């Protein structure tokens, strides 16, 4: 009003009031890492749009803008650039619908003279790619990983992209119960997805289904559901369609490494809804495939049902199959394969799920569900890889455990083919919260996690670790420290 009606006697007052309140509101809405305070990818786009309109209107009228707001806007654009799928869509995190807001990135690239924003806005047709492949947004708890930013539009849209949620609940009521969930874009399409929002109507339908609650639920995300409960309780209010949240789930012991070749995140989740603790170790191995270890710590001697789900694209409906292998269960889909180690009592099935890109419209989608019922601590070990990977010529052949379940370590092996040559990736995890020993392939290791790659000639060529105290690789590398460190080594 202050800009549009300069003839008003209160023109200066309206101008200052509008500027101050918009600045305060936008600084409150966008966190210091650039992510919207409600942690919704869709509302993030809308806030950026409003912020850019405010800044451009001010600049056209020679009105000075608070420098801190411009810095926050730049951070917000950076998050958008990273979280956007390579095809221009967005992962539907928390309450979100699809929407093409790439023009916002283009406006931002002009405002800040940022060629990397233009690269994302044009899907690799103009501008220059960012310098880093992986990013941690420390205020929200979101991670984004990718294997490349591409060289042109075609390679941009066929790269891998991973969005990982290691965040607390967002502010307001737009949050979903989705801690440790993720989205995986491979082979030119979203393959493992977040089903989205679908509706704000919390009144049950004629079949008694509250679709608002369903799409928020832990079961509708790519994480572990325990005893059929949500990570955070959904509490209906007396007024139909109204609700509130119970005690939010806690994120504990978050640790991560964004390496030169691999990225990993480790954290625990403590819920007020059930006694077991869920720990997920999420590794983007060599930025080629995902290795996920889910451990559920049970110490109450009670039986607990734990279900790990992977929600797949609606494009894969009736095109997904389960194949039993010697050591694992393999889910085969058009864009990727999911190998899960066959622990005793593991039950695998394809469930009928739903996904919603547009408000009020839901589409059938396949869901891989892996269930164990135990009264002792248990784990799920999963390797997820593109079914075909033209850029790297990668194929995962098998996932198996290489040691006895009673050992003090968990040792996994992934066998694969890269550029026509065999390789083996070994993963050693401490079974307890103490360092473990590993000796093999001329390597001595003491720490909490170790990942290595052995090439077709049997040579150790790569290593990544968590909380290492000792690493010795024959005469090539030696590391000893009383302080635990995360080390990455490449031959």
Short mmCIF file of C-alpha atoms in Angstrom, two decimals:
data_model
loop_
_atom_site.label_atom_id
_atom_site.label_comp_id
_atom_site.label_asym_id
_atom_site.label_seq_id
_atom_site.Cartn_x
_atom_site.Cartn_y
_atom_site.Cartn_z
CA UNK A 1 0.00 0.00 0.00
CA UNK A 2 2.85 2.35 0.81
CA UNK A 3 4.31 1.86 -2.68
CA UNK A 4 1.06 1.86 -4.66
CA UNK A 5 -0.55 4.91 -3.03
CA UNK A 6 2.13 7.58 -2.51
CA UNK A 7 -0.61 10.25 -2.39
CA UNK A 8 -1.84 8.97 1.00
CA UNK A 9 -0.92 11.18 3.94
CA UNK A 10 0.20 8.03 5.79
CA UNK A 11 2.29 6.93 2.83
CA UNK A 12 5.60 6.94 4.74
CA UNK A 13 4.06 5.12 7.70
CA UNK A 14 2.59 2.36 5.51
CA UNK A 15 5.87 2.06 3.62
CA UNK A 16 7.95 1.58 6.75
CA UNK A 17 5.39 -0.66 8.47
CA UNK A 18 5.02 -2.92 5.43
CA UNK A 19 8.76 -3.18 4.93
CA UNK A 20 9.44 -3.94 8.61
CA UNK A 21 6.68 -6.51 8.99
CA UNK A 22 7.45 -8.32 5.74
CA UNK A 23 11.13 -8.45 6.62
CA UNK A 24 10.41 -9.79 10.11
CA UNK A 25 7.92 -12.34 8.81
CA UNK A 26 10.18 -13.67 6.07
CA UNK A 27 13.19 -13.90 8.39
CA UNK A 28 11.02 -15.93 10.76
CA UNK A 29 9.64 -18.13 7.96
CA UNK A 30 13.00 -19.03 6.41
CA UNK A 31 15.46 -20.73 8.76
CA UNK A 32 19.12 -19.79 8.90
CA UNK A 33 19.99 -22.70 6.57
CA UNK A 34 17.46 -21.47 4.00
CA UNK A 35 14.72 -24.06 4.64
CA UNK A 36 11.12 -23.01 5.30
CA UNK A 37 10.25 -23.23 9.01
CA UNK A 38 7.45 -25.76 8.40
CA UNK A 39 9.93 -27.97 6.48
CA UNK A 40 7.53 -28.29 3.54
CA UNK A 41 9.15 -28.20 0.11
CA UNK A 42 6.00 -26.73 -1.46
CA UNK A 43 5.54 -23.98 1.13
CA UNK A 44 9.24 -23.28 0.70
CA UNK A 45 8.59 -22.42 -2.95
CA UNK A 46 5.68 -20.15 -2.04
CA UNK A 47 7.72 -18.27 0.57
CA UNK A 48 10.56 -17.72 -1.91
CA UNK A 49 8.07 -16.38 -4.45
CA UNK A 50 6.69 -13.88 -1.91
CA UNK A 51 10.16 -12.85 -0.78
CA UNK A 52 11.37 -12.24 -4.34
CA UNK A 53 8.27 -10.18 -5.17
CA UNK A 54 8.91 -8.03 -2.09
CA UNK A 55 12.58 -7.51 -2.92
CA UNK A 56 11.94 -6.70 -6.59
CA UNK A 57 9.16 -4.23 -5.72
CA UNK A 58 11.47 -2.52 -3.24
CA UNK A 59 14.34 -2.34 -5.72
CA UNK A 60 12.11 -0.85 -8.43
CA UNK A 61 11.17 1.91 -6.00
CA UNK A 62 14.66 2.53 -4.57
CA UNK A 63 13.71 1.17 -1.15
CA UNK A 64 16.62 -0.24 0.83
CA UNK A 65 16.29 -3.90 1.84
CA UNK A 66 17.70 -5.37 5.05
CA UNK A 67 20.93 -7.17 4.15
CA UNK A 68 20.07 -10.09 6.41
CA UNK A 69 16.90 -10.72 4.38
CA UNK A 70 18.87 -10.83 1.13
CA UNK A 71 21.29 -13.30 2.70
CA UNK A 72 18.39 -15.47 3.91
CA UNK A 73 16.78 -15.33 0.47
CA UNK A 74 20.03 -16.49 -1.14
CA UNK A 75 20.12 -19.42 1.31
CA UNK A 76 16.52 -20.28 0.48
CA UNK A 77 17.25 -20.31 -3.24
CA UNK A 78 20.25 -22.55 -2.62
CA UNK A 79 18.05 -25.07 -0.80
CA UNK A 80 15.53 -25.01 -3.66
CA UNK A 81 18.34 -25.58 -6.15
CA UNK A 82 19.58 -28.62 -4.22
CA UNK A 83 16.25 -30.21 -3.27
CA UNK A 84 14.74 -29.98 -6.77
CA UNK A 85 14.58 -33.26 -8.69
CA UNK A 86 16.62 -33.36 -11.92
CA UNK A 87 13.40 -33.24 -13.99
CA UNK A 88 12.30 -29.96 -12.37
CA UNK A 89 9.78 -31.52 -9.98
CA UNK A 90 10.25 -31.47 -6.20
CA UNK A 91 10.20 -34.22 -3.58
CA UNK A 92 6.84 -33.87 -1.83
CA UNK A 93 8.14 -33.48 1.72
CA UNK A 94 5.53 -32.84 4.45
CA UNK A 95 2.41 -31.09 3.11
CA UNK A 96 3.34 -30.55 -0.52
CA UNK A 97 1.98 -30.70 -4.07
CA UNK A 98 3.88 -30.58 -7.31
CA UNK A 99 4.44 -27.20 -8.91
CA UNK A 100 6.91 -25.78 -11.40
CA UNK A 101 8.51 -22.76 -9.70
CA UNK A 102 11.73 -22.80 -11.71
CA UNK A 103 11.03 -19.21 -12.71
CA UNK A 104 11.76 -18.37 -9.06
CA UNK A 105 15.25 -19.84 -9.47
CA UNK A 106 15.67 -17.84 -12.66
CA UNK A 107 14.62 -14.63 -10.90
CA UNK A 108 17.05 -15.46 -8.12
CA UNK A 109 19.88 -16.04 -10.56
CA UNK A 110 19.32 -12.55 -12.00
CA UNK A 111 19.04 -10.93 -8.58
CA UNK A 112 22.23 -12.48 -7.19
CA UNK A 113 24.09 -12.96 -10.49
CA UNK A 114 24.34 -16.66 -9.61
CA UNK A 115 25.07 -18.93 -12.57
CA UNK A 116 24.42 -22.09 -10.53
CA UNK A 117 20.81 -21.05 -9.87
CA UNK A 118 20.38 -20.57 -13.61
CA UNK A 119 21.79 -24.08 -14.16
CA UNK A 120 19.04 -25.52 -11.94
CA UNK A 121 16.33 -23.24 -13.37
CA UNK A 122 17.05 -24.38 -16.93
CA UNK A 123 17.81 -28.02 -16.04
CA UNK A 124 21.38 -27.73 -17.25
CA UNK A 125 20.76 -25.72 -20.43
CA UNK A 126 22.21 -22.41 -19.20
CA UNK A 127 24.53 -21.24 -16.44
CA UNK A 128 27.14 -23.23 -14.56
CA UNK A 129 26.77 -26.21 -12.19
CA UNK A 130 27.37 -25.81 -8.43
CA UNK A 131 30.79 -26.73 -7.07
CA UNK A 132 29.60 -29.28 -4.49
CA UNK A 133 27.56 -32.45 -4.92
CA UNK A 134 26.22 -32.92 -1.40
CA UNK A 135 24.80 -30.49 1.13
CA UNK A 136 23.68 -30.60 4.76
CA UNK A 137 21.11 -28.03 5.86
CA UNK A 138 22.04 -27.85 9.51
CA UNK A 139 19.09 -25.95 10.99
CA UNK A 140 16.41 -28.17 9.47
CA UNK A 141 18.26 -31.49 9.37
CA UNK A 142 17.80 -32.13 5.63
CA UNK A 143 20.50 -33.70 3.44
CA UNK A 144 20.76 -33.72 -0.36
CA UNK A 145 23.17 -35.95 -2.29
CA UNK A 146 23.78 -36.33 -6.01
CA UNK A 147 26.35 -38.07 -8.21
CA UNK A 148 26.83 -35.18 -10.65
CA UNK A 149 25.23 -31.91 -11.77
CA UNK A 150 25.49 -32.98 -15.40
CA UNK A 151 27.20 -31.41 -18.39
CA UNK A 152 24.08 -30.42 -20.32
CA UNK A 153 20.31 -30.77 -20.14
CA UNK A 154 20.29 -34.48 -20.97
CA UNK A 155 22.90 -35.51 -18.41
CA UNK A 156 21.38 -33.13 -15.83
CA UNK A 157 18.03 -34.92 -16.02
CA UNK A 158 19.52 -38.44 -15.93
CA UNK A 159 21.70 -38.00 -12.86
CA UNK A 160 21.03 -39.49 -9.43
CA UNK A 161 19.47 -37.36 -6.70
CA UNK A 162 18.80 -38.26 -3.06
CA UNK A 163 16.76 -36.25 -0.55
CA UNK A 164 17.20 -37.50 3.03
CA UNK A 165 15.07 -36.37 5.98
CA UNK A 166 16.92 -36.39 9.30
CA UNK A 167 14.82 -33.55 10.71
CA UNK A 168 12.65 -32.86 13.72
CA UNK A 169 8.99 -31.99 13.11
CA UNK A 170 8.49 -28.67 11.37
CA UNK A 171 6.53 -25.81 12.94
CA UNK A 172 2.75 -25.73 12.59
CA UNK A 173 0.62 -28.67 11.46
CA UNK A 174 2.10 -29.31 8.01
CA UNK A 175 4.55 -31.91 9.37
CA UNK A 176 4.43 -35.60 8.49
CA UNK A 177 5.72 -38.41 10.71
CA UNK A 178 8.61 -39.18 8.39
CA UNK A 179 11.94 -39.16 10.24
CA UNK A 180 14.66 -41.00 8.24
CA UNK A 181 12.51 -41.10 5.12
CA UNK A 182 14.10 -40.35 1.74
CA UNK A 183 13.43 -39.89 -1.97
CA UNK A 184 15.61 -41.42 -4.69
CA UNK A 185 15.64 -40.15 -8.27
CA UNK A 186 17.38 -42.45 -10.77
CA UNK A 187 17.35 -43.13 -14.50
CA UNK A 188 15.50 -39.93 -15.33
CA UNK A 189 12.58 -40.34 -12.92
CA UNK A 190 11.55 -40.28 -9.26
CA UNK A 191 11.75 -43.95 -8.24
CA UNK A 192 11.40 -44.01 -4.44
CA UNK A 193 9.00 -41.21 -3.57
CA UNK A 194 7.22 -39.39 -0.78
CA UNK A 195 3.48 -39.95 -1.44
CA UNK A 196 2.68 -36.27 -0.80
CA UNK A 197 -0.19 -34.49 0.96
CA UNK A 198 -3.44 -35.47 -0.85
CA UNK A 199 -5.87 -33.57 1.41
CA UNK A 200 -6.38 -31.23 4.35
CA UNK A 201 -9.75 -32.84 5.11
CA UNK A 202 -9.32 -34.81 8.35
CA UNK A 203 -12.91 -36.10 8.44
CA UNK A 204 -13.04 -39.88 7.75
CA UNK A 205 -14.62 -40.95 4.45
CA UNK A 206 -17.51 -43.39 4.06
CA UNK A 207 -15.10 -46.28 4.71
CA UNK A 208 -13.85 -44.74 7.92
CA UNK A 209 -10.46 -43.75 6.46
CA UNK A 210 -8.97 -40.45 7.60
CA UNK A 211 -6.87 -39.71 4.51
CA UNK A 212 -5.31 -36.65 6.13
CA UNK A 213 -3.90 -38.87 8.87
CA UNK A 214 -2.98 -41.66 6.43
CA UNK A 215 -0.77 -39.48 4.22
CA UNK A 216 0.92 -38.03 7.31
CA UNK A 217 1.57 -41.45 8.81
CA UNK A 218 4.93 -43.17 9.27
CA UNK A 219 3.58 -46.07 7.18
CA UNK A 220 3.28 -43.68 4.21
CA UNK A 221 7.01 -42.94 4.27
CA UNK A 222 10.28 -44.72 3.52
CA UNK A 223 11.27 -45.58 7.05
CA UNK A 224 10.57 -48.19 9.75
CA UNK A 225 7.12 -48.35 11.35
CA UNK A 226 7.06 -49.98 14.81
CA UNK A 227 3.99 -51.77 16.18
CA UNK A 228 1.76 -50.11 13.58
CA UNK A 229 2.19 -46.73 15.27
CA UNK A 230 3.28 -43.34 14.04
CA UNK A 231 6.56 -41.85 15.26
CA UNK A 232 4.51 -38.99 16.71
CA UNK A 233 0.92 -39.38 17.87
CA UNK A 234 -1.86 -37.85 15.76
CA UNK A 235 -4.54 -36.68 18.23
CA UNK A 236 -8.04 -35.83 16.89
CA UNK A 237 -9.83 -32.94 18.61
CA UNK A 238 -13.50 -32.79 19.55
CA UNK A 239 -14.29 -30.59 16.56
CA UNK A 240 -14.52 -32.78 13.42
CA UNK A 241 -11.47 -32.52 11.19
CA UNK A 242 -9.26 -30.84 13.81
CA UNK A 243 -6.19 -32.47 15.34
CA UNK A 244 -2.95 -31.88 17.20
CA UNK A 245 0.36 -33.71 17.64
CA UNK A 246 1.62 -35.64 20.63
CA UNK A 247 5.21 -35.53 21.88
CA UNK A 248 7.50 -35.12 18.84
CA UNK A 249 9.99 -37.84 18.04
CA UNK A 250 13.56 -37.06 19.13
CA UNK A 251 16.61 -37.19 16.85
CA UNK A 252 19.61 -38.49 18.80
CA UNK A 253 23.32 -38.92 18.06
CA UNK A 254 23.17 -37.43 14.56
CA UNK A 255 26.51 -37.92 12.83
CA UNK A 256 27.45 -37.52 9.18
CA UNK A 257 30.23 -37.26 6.62
CA UNK A 258 30.00 -35.57 3.23
CA UNK A 259 33.05 -37.07 1.56
CA UNK A 260 34.83 -36.76 -1.75
CA UNK A 261 33.29 -39.98 -3.09
CA UNK A 262 30.67 -41.11 -0.54
CA UNK A 263 28.23 -39.56 1.91
CA UNK A 264 26.70 -41.04 5.04
CA UNK A 265 24.34 -40.07 7.85
CA UNK A 266 23.75 -41.89 11.12
CA UNK A 267 21.16 -41.08 13.80
CA UNK A 268 18.77 -42.60 16.30
CA UNK A 269 15.06 -41.95 16.72
CA UNK A 270 13.36 -42.06 20.12
CA UNK A 271 9.57 -42.03 20.15
CA UNK A 272 7.12 -41.61 23.02
CA UNK A 273 4.76 -44.02 21.21
CA UNK A 274 6.84 -47.20 21.68
CA UNK A 275 9.90 -48.36 23.61
CA UNK A 276 12.27 -49.59 20.83
CA UNK A 277 14.89 -47.18 19.48
CA UNK A 278 15.34 -46.98 15.70
CA UNK A 279 18.80 -46.25 14.31
CA UNK A 280 19.40 -45.71 10.61
CA UNK A 281 22.80 -45.63 8.91
CA UNK A 282 22.25 -44.16 5.44
CA UNK A 283 25.20 -44.43 3.02
CA UNK A 284 25.46 -43.17 -0.56
CA UNK A 285 28.29 -45.51 -1.51
CA UNK A 286 30.69 -44.04 -4.06
CA UNK A 287 27.69 -41.92 -5.10
CA UNK A 288 26.54 -44.95 -7.08
CA UNK A 289 24.00 -46.74 -4.86
CA UNK A 290 22.43 -46.65 -1.39
CA UNK A 291 23.37 -48.95 1.49
CA UNK A 292 20.91 -48.65 4.39
CA UNK A 293 21.22 -50.34 7.76
CA UNK A 294 18.18 -50.06 10.03
CA UNK A 295 18.66 -51.32 13.57
CA UNK A 296 15.78 -51.53 16.04
CA UNK A 297 16.98 -51.84 19.63
CA UNK A 298 14.52 -53.81 21.77
CA UNK A 299 15.24 -54.16 25.49
CA UNK A 300 11.82 -54.69 27.11
CA UNK A 301 11.55 -58.43 26.26
CA UNK A 302 8.26 -57.70 24.49
CA UNK A 303 7.47 -58.76 20.93
CA UNK A 304 7.48 -55.86 18.45
CA UNK A 305 6.41 -55.76 14.81
CA UNK A 306 8.77 -53.69 12.67
CA UNK A 307 7.96 -52.89 9.03
CA UNK A 308 10.35 -51.19 6.63
CA UNK A 309 8.62 -49.70 3.58
CA UNK A 310 9.74 -48.28 0.25
CA UNK A 311 7.10 -46.29 -1.63
CA UNK A 312 7.64 -46.53 -5.37
CA UNK A 313 6.48 -44.31 -8.21
CA UNK A 314 2.89 -44.75 -9.45
CA UNK A 315 4.52 -45.27 -12.86
CA UNK A 316 5.66 -48.67 -11.57
CA UNK A 317 2.19 -50.01 -10.76
CA UNK A 318 1.89 -53.68 -11.85
CA UNK A 319 5.57 -53.58 -12.91
CA UNK A 320 7.23 -54.58 -9.63
CA UNK A 321 8.14 -58.13 -8.62
CA UNK A 322 9.81 -59.89 -5.69
CA UNK A 323 12.53 -62.42 -6.38
CA UNK A 324 14.00 -64.65 -3.65
CA UNK A 325 17.79 -65.05 -3.87
CA UNK A 326 20.23 -67.19 -1.91
CA UNK A 327 20.92 -64.57 0.75
CA UNK A 328 18.39 -61.83 0.08
CA UNK A 329 15.02 -60.77 -1.25
CA UNK A 330 15.20 -58.66 -4.40
CA UNK A 331 12.49 -56.20 -5.43
CA UNK A 332 12.76 -55.51 -9.16
CA UNK A 333 11.22 -52.31 -10.55
CA UNK A 334 11.66 -50.52 -13.90
CA UNK A 335 14.24 -48.00 -12.60
CA UNK A 336 15.92 -49.75 -9.70
CA UNK A 337 16.48 -52.92 -7.70
CA UNK A 338 16.18 -53.28 -3.92
CA UNK A 339 18.26 -56.03 -2.27
CA UNK A 340 17.36 -56.81 1.36
CA UNK A 341 19.35 -59.33 3.37
CA UNK A 342 17.16 -62.30 4.31
CA UNK A 343 17.23 -62.26 8.10
CA UNK A 344 15.41 -65.14 9.85
CA UNK A 345 11.67 -64.48 9.87
CA UNK A 346 11.77 -61.64 7.33
CA UNK A 347 8.50 -61.36 5.41
CA UNK A 348 8.48 -59.43 2.12
CA UNK A 349 5.43 -58.36 0.16
CA UNK A 350 4.17 -55.78 -2.30
CA UNK A 351 1.46 -53.63 -0.74
CA UNK A 352 -1.08 -51.42 -2.48
CA UNK A 353 -0.30 -47.81 -1.69
CA UNK A 354 -1.24 -44.33 -2.86
CA UNK A 355 0.56 -41.23 -4.07
CA UNK A 356 -0.71 -37.71 -4.66
CA UNK A 357 1.01 -35.07 -6.78
CA UNK A 358 -2.03 -32.79 -6.91
CA UNK A 359 -4.34 -31.79 -4.11
CA UNK A 360 -7.41 -34.04 -3.87
CA UNK A 361 -6.16 -36.58 -6.42
CA UNK A 362 -4.57 -39.86 -5.35
CA UNK A 363 -3.09 -42.54 -7.61
CA UNK A 364 -2.36 -46.22 -6.84
CA UNK A 365 1.34 -46.90 -6.24
CA UNK A 366 3.31 -50.02 -5.26
CA UNK A 367 4.96 -50.30 -1.84
CA UNK A 368 7.67 -52.78 -0.84
CA UNK A 369 7.00 -53.88 2.76
CA UNK A 370 9.55 -55.87 4.77
CA UNK A 371 8.42 -57.07 8.20
CA UNK A 372 10.05 -58.72 11.20
CA UNK A 373 8.46 -59.60 14.54
CA UNK A 374 10.99 -60.03 17.35
CA UNK A 375 11.41 -59.64 21.10
CA UNK A 376 15.14 -58.98 20.65
CA UNK A 377 16.98 -56.28 18.72
CA UNK A 378 16.80 -56.71 14.95
CA UNK A 379 18.09 -55.15 11.75
CA UNK A 380 17.21 -54.59 8.10
CA UNK A 381 20.13 -54.46 5.61
CA UNK A 382 19.25 -52.97 2.22
CA UNK A 383 21.13 -52.05 -0.96
CA UNK A 384 19.26 -49.93 -3.51
CA UNK A 385 20.73 -49.35 -6.96
CA UNK A 386 19.66 -48.24 -10.43
CA UNK A 387 18.53 -51.24 -12.46
CA UNK A 388 20.55 -49.78 -15.31
CA UNK A 389 23.09 -46.98 -14.98
CA UNK A 390 24.35 -45.82 -18.39
CA UNK A 391 26.77 -43.27 -16.93
CA UNK A 392 28.56 -45.70 -14.62
CA UNK A 393 27.55 -49.07 -16.10
CA UNK A 394 26.78 -50.32 -12.59
CA UNK A 395 24.92 -53.47 -11.64
CA UNK A 396 24.47 -54.86 -8.12
CA UNK A 397 24.52 -58.66 -8.16
CA UNK A 398 24.07 -59.61 -4.51
CA UNK A 399 23.95 -58.55 -0.87
CA UNK A 400 24.89 -61.00 1.87
CA UNK A 401 26.08 -61.22 5.44
CA UNK A 402 29.62 -62.56 5.76
CA UNK A 403 29.80 -63.48 9.46
CA UNK A 404 27.88 -65.17 12.26
CA UNK A 405 25.01 -63.20 13.89
CA UNK A 406 26.59 -63.75 17.31
CA UNK A 407 29.80 -61.91 16.35
CA UNK A 408 30.61 -58.50 17.80
CA UNK A 409 30.52 -56.99 14.30
CA UNK A 410 28.05 -57.05 11.42
CA UNK A 411 29.88 -57.72 8.14
CA UNK A 412 28.04 -57.25 4.84
CA UNK A 413 29.22 -57.71 1.28
CA UNK A 414 27.79 -56.19 -1.88
CA UNK A 415 28.93 -57.80 -5.12
CA UNK A 416 28.61 -55.78 -8.30
CA UNK A 417 29.85 -55.04 -11.80
CA UNK A 418 31.23 -51.63 -12.72
CA UNK A 419 32.25 -50.90 -16.31
CA UNK A 420 32.24 -54.61 -17.04
CA UNK A 421 34.51 -55.53 -14.12
CA UNK A 422 33.64 -57.24 -10.86
CA UNK A 423 33.98 -55.43 -7.52
CA UNK A 424 33.19 -56.16 -3.90
CA UNK A 425 32.11 -53.62 -1.28
CA UNK A 426 32.46 -54.71 2.34
CA UNK A 427 30.71 -52.97 5.23
CA UNK A 428 31.67 -53.55 8.85
CA UNK A 429 29.44 -52.21 11.64
CA UNK A 430 30.03 -52.40 15.36
CA UNK A 431 27.21 -54.37 16.99
CA UNK A 432 27.51 -52.37 20.19
CA UNK A 433 28.27 -48.76 21.02
CA UNK A 434 31.99 -49.55 21.20
CA UNK A 435 34.71 -49.70 18.51
CA UNK A 436 35.03 -52.99 16.61
CA UNK A 437 38.10 -54.69 15.10
CA UNK A 438 38.32 -55.69 11.45
CA UNK A 439 41.34 -57.33 9.77
CA UNK A 440 41.27 -58.41 6.13
CA UNK A 441 42.70 -57.53 2.69
CA UNK A 442 45.89 -56.17 4.29
CA UNK A 443 43.74 -53.78 6.33
CA UNK A 444 43.50 -53.31 10.08
CA UNK A 445 40.61 -51.18 11.34
CA UNK A 446 39.26 -50.19 14.73
CA UNK A 447 36.15 -48.02 14.84
CA UNK A 448 32.36 -47.98 14.55
CA UNK A 449 31.85 -48.29 10.77
CA UNK A 450 34.02 -49.20 7.82
CA UNK A 451 33.18 -49.34 4.12
CA UNK A 452 35.74 -50.54 1.56
CA UNK A 453 35.88 -51.37 -2.14
CA UNK A 454 37.92 -54.26 -3.53
CA UNK A 455 38.50 -54.21 -7.29
CA UNK A 456 38.49 -57.15 -9.73
CA UNK A 457 42.16 -57.80 -8.98
CA UNK A 458 41.50 -58.12 -5.25
CA UNK A 459 43.09 -54.75 -4.46
CA UNK A 460 41.75 -52.37 -1.83
CA UNK A 461 41.05 -49.10 -3.69
CA UNK A 462 38.69 -47.13 -1.43
CA UNK A 463 37.79 -46.72 2.24
CA UNK A 464 35.33 -44.66 4.25
CA UNK A 465 34.75 -44.86 8.00
CA UNK A 466 32.94 -43.53 11.05
CA UNK A 467 34.58 -42.90 14.43
CA UNK A 468 37.86 -44.55 13.45
CA UNK A 469 40.65 -44.95 16.00
CA UNK A 470 43.05 -47.00 13.91
CA UNK A 471 43.47 -47.67 10.19
CA UNK A 472 46.47 -49.44 8.69
CA UNK A 473 46.63 -50.35 5.00
CA UNK A 474 49.92 -52.22 4.63
CA UNK A 475 52.48 -49.54 3.63
CA UNK A 476 49.95 -47.23 1.91
CA UNK A 477 48.22 -45.53 4.81
CA UNK A 478 48.40 -45.40 8.60
CA UNK A 479 46.13 -43.58 11.03
CA UNK A 480 46.01 -43.83 14.81
CA UNK A 481 44.18 -41.45 17.13
CA UNK A 482 42.73 -41.39 20.61
CA UNK A 483 40.05 -39.07 19.22
CA UNK A 484 37.55 -40.90 16.98
CA UNK A 485 37.45 -39.47 13.46
CA UNK A 486 35.64 -40.12 10.19
CA UNK A 487 38.24 -40.94 7.53
CA UNK A 488 37.96 -41.31 3.74
CA UNK A 489 40.85 -42.79 1.71
CA UNK A 490 41.28 -43.37 -2.01
CA UNK A 491 44.16 -45.22 -3.64
#
